[in-house]
CSV table of C-alpha atoms in Angstrom, one decimal:
chain,number,residue,atom,x,y,z
A,1,UNK,CA,0.0,0.0,0.0
A,2,UNK,CA,2.8,2.4,0.9
A,3,UNK,CA,4.5,1.8,-2.5
A,4,UNK,CA,1.3,2.5,-4.4
A,5,UNK,CA,0.6,5.6,-2.4
A,6,UNK,CA,4.1,6.8,-3.3
A,7,UNK,CA,3.4,6.0,-7.0
A,8,UNK,CA,0.2,8.0,-7.0
A,9,UNK,CA,1.8,10.9,-5.3
A,10,UNK,CA,4.7,10.9,-7.8
A,11,UNK,CA,2.4,10.8,-10.7
A,12,UNK,CA,0.5,13.9,-9.6
A,13,UNK,CA,3.8,15.6,-8.8
A,14,UNK,CA,4.7,15.0,-12.4
A,15,UNK,CA,1.4,16.4,-13.6
A,16,UNK,CA,2.0,19.6,-11.6
A,17,UNK,CA,5.5,19.9,-13.2
A,18,UNK,CA,4.0,19.4,-16.7
A,19,UNK,CA,1.1,21.7,-16.0
A,20,UNK,CA,3.5,24.5,-15.0
A,21,UNK,CA,4.8,24.2,-18.6
A,22,UNK,CA,1.4,24.3,-20.1
A,23,UNK,CA,1.3,20.6,-20.9
A,24,UNK,CA,-1.9,18.7,-20.2
A,25,UNK,CA,-1.0,15.0,-20.0
A,26,UNK,CA,-4.7,14.0,-20.7
A,27,UNK,CA,-4.3,15.6,-24.1
A,28,UNK,CA,-1.3,13.4,-25.2
A,29,UNK,CA,-2.7,9.9,-25.0
A,30,UNK,CA,-1.3,6.8,-26.9
A,31,UNK,CA,-3.0,5.3,-29.9
A,32,UNK,CA,-4.2,2.2,-28.1
A,33,UNK,CA,-6.5,4.5,-26.0
A,34,UNK,CA,-7.7,7.0,-28.5
A,35,UNK,CA,-8.4,4.3,-31.1
A,36,UNK,CA,-10.4,2.2,-28.7
A,37,UNK,CA,-14.1,2.0,-29.7
A,38,UNK,CA,-15.2,3.1,-26.3
A,39,UNK,CA,-13.0,6.3,-26.3
A,40,UNK,CA,-15.5,8.3,-28.3
A,41,UNK,CA,-18.2,7.4,-25.7
A,42,UNK,CA,-15.7,8.5,-22.9
A,43,UNK,CA,-15.2,11.8,-24.7
A,44,UNK,CA,-18.9,12.4,-25.1
A,45,UNK,CA,-19.4,11.8,-21.4
A,46,UNK,CA,-16.6,14.3,-20.6
A,47,UNK,CA,-17.8,16.9,-23.0
A,48,UNK,CA,-21.4,16.9,-21.8
A,49,UNK,CA,-20.4,17.3,-18.2
A,50,UNK,CA,-21.5,13.9,-17.2
A,51,UNK,CA,-18.3,13.2,-15.3
A,52,UNK,CA,-17.8,12.9,-11.6
A,53,UNK,CA,-16.2,16.3,-11.1
A,54,UNK,CA,-15.4,18.0,-7.9
A,55,UNK,CA,-17.0,21.2,-9.1
A,56,UNK,CA,-20.5,19.7,-9.7
A,57,UNK,CA,-23.3,22.0,-8.4
A,58,UNK,CA,-24.9,18.9,-6.9
A,59,UNK,CA,-22.0,18.7,-4.4
A,60,UNK,CA,-22.4,22.3,-3.3
A,61,UNK,CA,-26.2,21.9,-3.1
A,62,UNK,CA,-26.0,18.8,-0.9
A,63,UNK,CA,-23.2,19.9,1.4
A,64,UNK,CA,-24.8,23.4,1.9
A,65,UNK,CA,-21.5,25.1,3.1
A,66,UNK,CA,-22.1,27.9,5.6
A,67,UNK,CA,-20.0,30.3,7.6
A,68,UNK,CA,-18.6,28.5,10.7
A,69,UNK,CA,-18.6,25.1,9.0
A,70,UNK,CA,-15.4,23.2,8.6
A,71,UNK,CA,-15.0,21.5,5.2
A,72,UNK,CA,-12.4,18.7,4.5
A,73,UNK,CA,-11.4,18.0,0.9
A,74,UNK,CA,-9.8,14.5,0.9
A,75,UNK,CA,-7.5,14.0,-2.1
A,76,UNK,CA,-8.0,17.7,-2.8
A,77,UNK,CA,-5.9,18.0,-6.0
A,78,UNK,CA,-6.3,21.7,-7.1
A,79,UNK,CA,-10.0,22.0,-6.3
A,80,UNK,CA,-9.3,25.1,-4.2
A,81,UNK,CA,-7.9,26.8,-7.3
A,82,UNK,CA,-10.2,25.5,-10.1
A,83,UNK,CA,-13.4,24.2,-8.6
A,84,UNK,CA,-14.6,27.2,-6.7
A,85,UNK,CA,-13.9,25.9,-3.3
A,86,UNK,CA,-12.1,29.1,-2.4
A,87,UNK,CA,-15.5,31.0,-2.7
A,88,UNK,CA,-17.3,28.7,-0.3
A,89,UNK,CA,-18.3,30.3,3.1
A,90,UNK,CA,-17.0,27.3,5.0
A,91,UNK,CA,-13.4,26.9,6.2
A,92,UNK,CA,-11.3,24.8,3.9
A,93,UNK,CA,-9.0,21.9,4.9
A,94,UNK,CA,-7.2,20.0,2.1
A,95,UNK,CA,-5.4,16.7,2.1
A,96,UNK,CA,-3.4,15.3,-0.8
A,97,UNK,CA,-0.7,12.7,-1.3
A,98,UNK,CA,1.1,14.9,-3.8
A,99,UNK,CA,3.6,17.2,-2.1
A,100,UNK,CA,3.8,19.5,-5.1
A,101,UNK,CA,0.0,19.9,-5.1
A,102,UNK,CA,0.1,21.0,-1.5
A,103,UNK,CA,3.0,23.4,-2.3
A,104,UNK,CA,1.1,24.9,-5.2
A,105,UNK,CA,-2.1,25.3,-3.1
A,106,UNK,CA,-0.1,27.1,-0.3
A,107,UNK,CA,1.4,29.5,-2.9
A,108,UNK,CA,-2.2,30.1,-4.2
A,109,UNK,CA,-3.5,30.8,-0.7
A,110,UNK,CA,-0.6,33.2,0.0
A,111,UNK,CA,-0.9,35.0,-3.4
A,112,UNK,CA,-4.7,35.4,-3.0
A,113,UNK,CA,-4.5,36.4,0.6
A,114,UNK,CA,-7.0,33.6,1.3
A,115,UNK,CA,-7.7,32.0,4.6
A,116,UNK,CA,-7.8,28.2,5.0
A,117,UNK,CA,-7.8,25.9,8.0
A,118,UNK,CA,-4.9,23.6,6.9
A,119,UNK,CA,-3.3,22.1,3.8
A,120,UNK,CA,-1.8,18.7,4.6
A,121,UNK,CA,0.5,16.5,2.5
A,122,UNK,CA,-0.4,12.9,3.3
A,123,UNK,CA,-2.8,10.0,2.8
A,124,UNK,CA,-6.5,10.2,3.4
A,125,UNK,CA,-6.5,7.0,5.5
A,126,UNK,CA,-4.3,8.6,8.2
A,127,UNK,CA,-5.0,12.3,8.7
A,128,UNK,CA,-3.9,14.6,11.5
A,129,UNK,CA,-7.3,15.9,12.3
A,130,UNK,CA,-9.3,15.6,15.5
A,131,UNK,CA,-12.2,13.2,16.0
A,132,UNK,CA,-15.6,14.7,14.8
A,133,UNK,CA,-13.9,17.8,13.5
A,134,UNK,CA,-15.7,18.4,10.2
A,135,UNK,CA,-19.2,19.4,9.3
A,136,UNK,CA,-19.0,18.6,5.6
A,137,UNK,CA,-16.5,16.8,3.4
A,138,UNK,CA,-15.7,15.4,-0.1
A,139,UNK,CA,-13.5,12.7,-1.5
A,140,UNK,CA,-13.8,12.8,-5.3
A,141,UNK,CA,-11.5,11.0,-7.7
A,142,UNK,CA,-9.4,9.2,-5.1
A,143,UNK,CA,-10.7,5.8,-4.0
A,144,UNK,CA,-10.4,4.3,-7.5
A,145,UNK,CA,-6.6,4.0,-7.0
A,146,UNK,CA,-6.9,1.6,-4.1
A,147,UNK,CA,-8.1,-1.9,-3.2
A,148,UNK,CA,-10.5,-3.0,-0.6
A,149,UNK,CA,-8.1,-2.8,2.3
A,150,UNK,CA,-7.2,0.8,1.7
A,151,UNK,CA,-10.8,1.8,1.0
A,152,UNK,CA,-12.0,0.3,4.2
A,153,UNK,CA,-9.4,2.1,6.2
A,154,UNK,CA,-10.1,5.4,4.4
A,155,UNK,CA,-13.9,5.1,5.2
A,156,UNK,CA,-13.1,4.5,8.8
A,157,UNK,CA,-10.9,7.6,8.9
A,158,UNK,CA,-13.6,9.7,7.2
A,159,UNK,CA,-16.1,8.5,9.8
A,160,UNK,CA,-13.7,9.4,12.6
A,161,UNK,CA,-13.1,13.0,11.5
A,162,UNK,CA,-16.7,13.8,10.5
A,163,UNK,CA,-19.2,15.0,13.0
A,164,UNK,CA,-22.3,12.9,13.7
A,165,UNK,CA,-24.9,13.9,11.1
A,166,UNK,CA,-22.2,15.5,9.0
A,167,UNK,CA,-22.5,15.4,5.2
A,168,UNK,CA,-20.0,13.8,2.8
A,169,UNK,CA,-19.8,13.2,-1.0
A,170,UNK,CA,-17.5,10.5,-2.3
A,171,UNK,CA,-17.2,8.6,-5.6
A,172,UNK,CA,-16.0,5.2,-6.7
A,173,UNK,CA,-15.6,3.6,-10.2
A,174,UNK,CA,-18.6,2.1,-12.0
A,175,UNK,CA,-16.7,-1.1,-12.7
A,176,UNK,CA,-17.7,-2.8,-16.0
A,177,UNK,CA,-18.9,0.4,-17.7
A,178,UNK,CA,-17.2,1.3,-21.0
A,179,UNK,CA,-16.3,4.8,-19.8
A,180,UNK,CA,-14.8,3.4,-16.6
A,181,UNK,CA,-12.6,1.0,-18.6
A,182,UNK,CA,-11.2,3.9,-20.7
A,183,UNK,CA,-10.7,6.0,-17.6
A,184,UNK,CA,-8.7,3.2,-16.0
A,185,UNK,CA,-6.6,2.8,-19.1
A,186,UNK,CA,-5.8,6.5,-19.0
A,187,UNK,CA,-4.8,6.4,-15.3
A,188,UNK,CA,-2.6,3.4,-15.9
A,189,UNK,CA,-0.9,5.3,-18.8
A,190,UNK,CA,-0.3,8.2,-16.4
A,191,UNK,CA,1.5,5.7,-14.0
A,192,UNK,CA,-1.2,5.7,-11.3
A,193,UNK,CA,-3.1,2.5,-12.0
A,194,UNK,CA,-6.6,2.1,-10.6
A,195,UNK,CA,-6.5,-0.9,-8.1
A,196,UNK,CA,-10.2,-0.6,-7.1
A,197,UNK,CA,-11.8,-4.0,-6.9
A,198,UNK,CA,-15.2,-3.7,-5.2
A,199,UNK,CA,-18.6,-4.4,-6.5
A,200,UNK,CA,-21.4,-1.8,-5.7
A,201,UNK,CA,-22.7,-4.2,-3.1
A,202,UNK,CA,-19.3,-4.8,-1.5
A,203,UNK,CA,-18.6,-1.0,-1.3
A,204,UNK,CA,-22.0,-0.2,0.1
A,205,UNK,CA,-21.5,-2.9,2.8
A,206,UNK,CA,-18.4,-1.1,3.8
A,207,UNK,CA,-20.3,2.2,4.0
A,208,UNK,CA,-23.2,1.0,6.2
A,209,UNK,CA,-21.4,0.9,9.6
A,210,UNK,CA,-20.5,4.6,9.2
A,211,UNK,CA,-22.8,6.4,6.7
A,212,UNK,CA,-26.4,6.6,5.5
A,213,UNK,CA,-26.7,6.8,1.7
A,214,UNK,CA,-29.0,9.7,1.0
A,215,UNK,CA,-28.7,9.1,-2.7
A,216,UNK,CA,-26.3,8.0,-5.4
A,217,UNK,CA,-25.8,9.0,-9.0
A,218,UNK,CA,-24.1,7.5,-12.0
A,219,UNK,CA,-21.7,10.2,-13.2
A,220,UNK,CA,-19.6,9.2,-16.2
A,221,UNK,CA,-17.2,6.4,-15.2
A,222,UNK,CA,-18.0,6.8,-11.5
A,223,UNK,CA,-20.8,6.4,-9.0
A,224,UNK,CA,-21.2,9.5,-6.7
A,225,UNK,CA,-22.5,8.9,-3.2
A,226,UNK,CA,-24.2,11.6,-1.1
A,227,UNK,CA,-23.8,10.5,2.5
A,228,UNK,CA,-24.8,11.5,6.0
A,229,UNK,CA,-22.8,10.3,8.9
A,230,UNK,CA,-24.5,8.0,11.4
A,231,UNK,CA,-25.7,9.9,14.5
A,232,UNK,CA,-23.2,7.9,16.6
A,233,UNK,CA,-20.2,7.2,14.3
A,234,UNK,CA,-18.8,3.7,14.7
A,235,UNK,CA,-15.1,3.8,14.4
């Protein structure tokens, strides 16, 4: 698990380096991906906004961020910069395995004279936060990289740091769908292979000790879950 965490972090560090030079690695894919019959369907999903994106209005509408709330963004990537999270009235806390991502976010916060709670470089399954610290949270585009063991640990950690009755949005791959197959090929090409291996039933069984499923939506290659923490979180 540690080796795979390091591999994912290094891949996103590389993406930050290329991004600083104006290079989008998603736009330079090999022939075996772009010539795949399902790639056109994948592109259609992406172009018509049917992807599981951190900036979806449905996330904001469900979480209902307000002044005084603490919001944790697990596997935050650059959401603070590009997904409007810097405009939310809640106080932002970000966690990411990529050190260069966190460095870039800290530079952004400093240059914009913004205020955040904390930006932490580390894994989402072992965070430095207090028990029942957060009112709302999100974990988008993260769990697909990991197998059952990590996912189970990550869900327990989310339960630990979320307040009872807190709201959380997370997503996982829709295994078997054509757009998910292409997405996994792309992530493998970017040297951060998806190791996710849970059926919908298996994943929801892991959720149930900690969260109530308010609703779920098929969003491109992913399934997005809108969750409420149990009144008495079981850790």
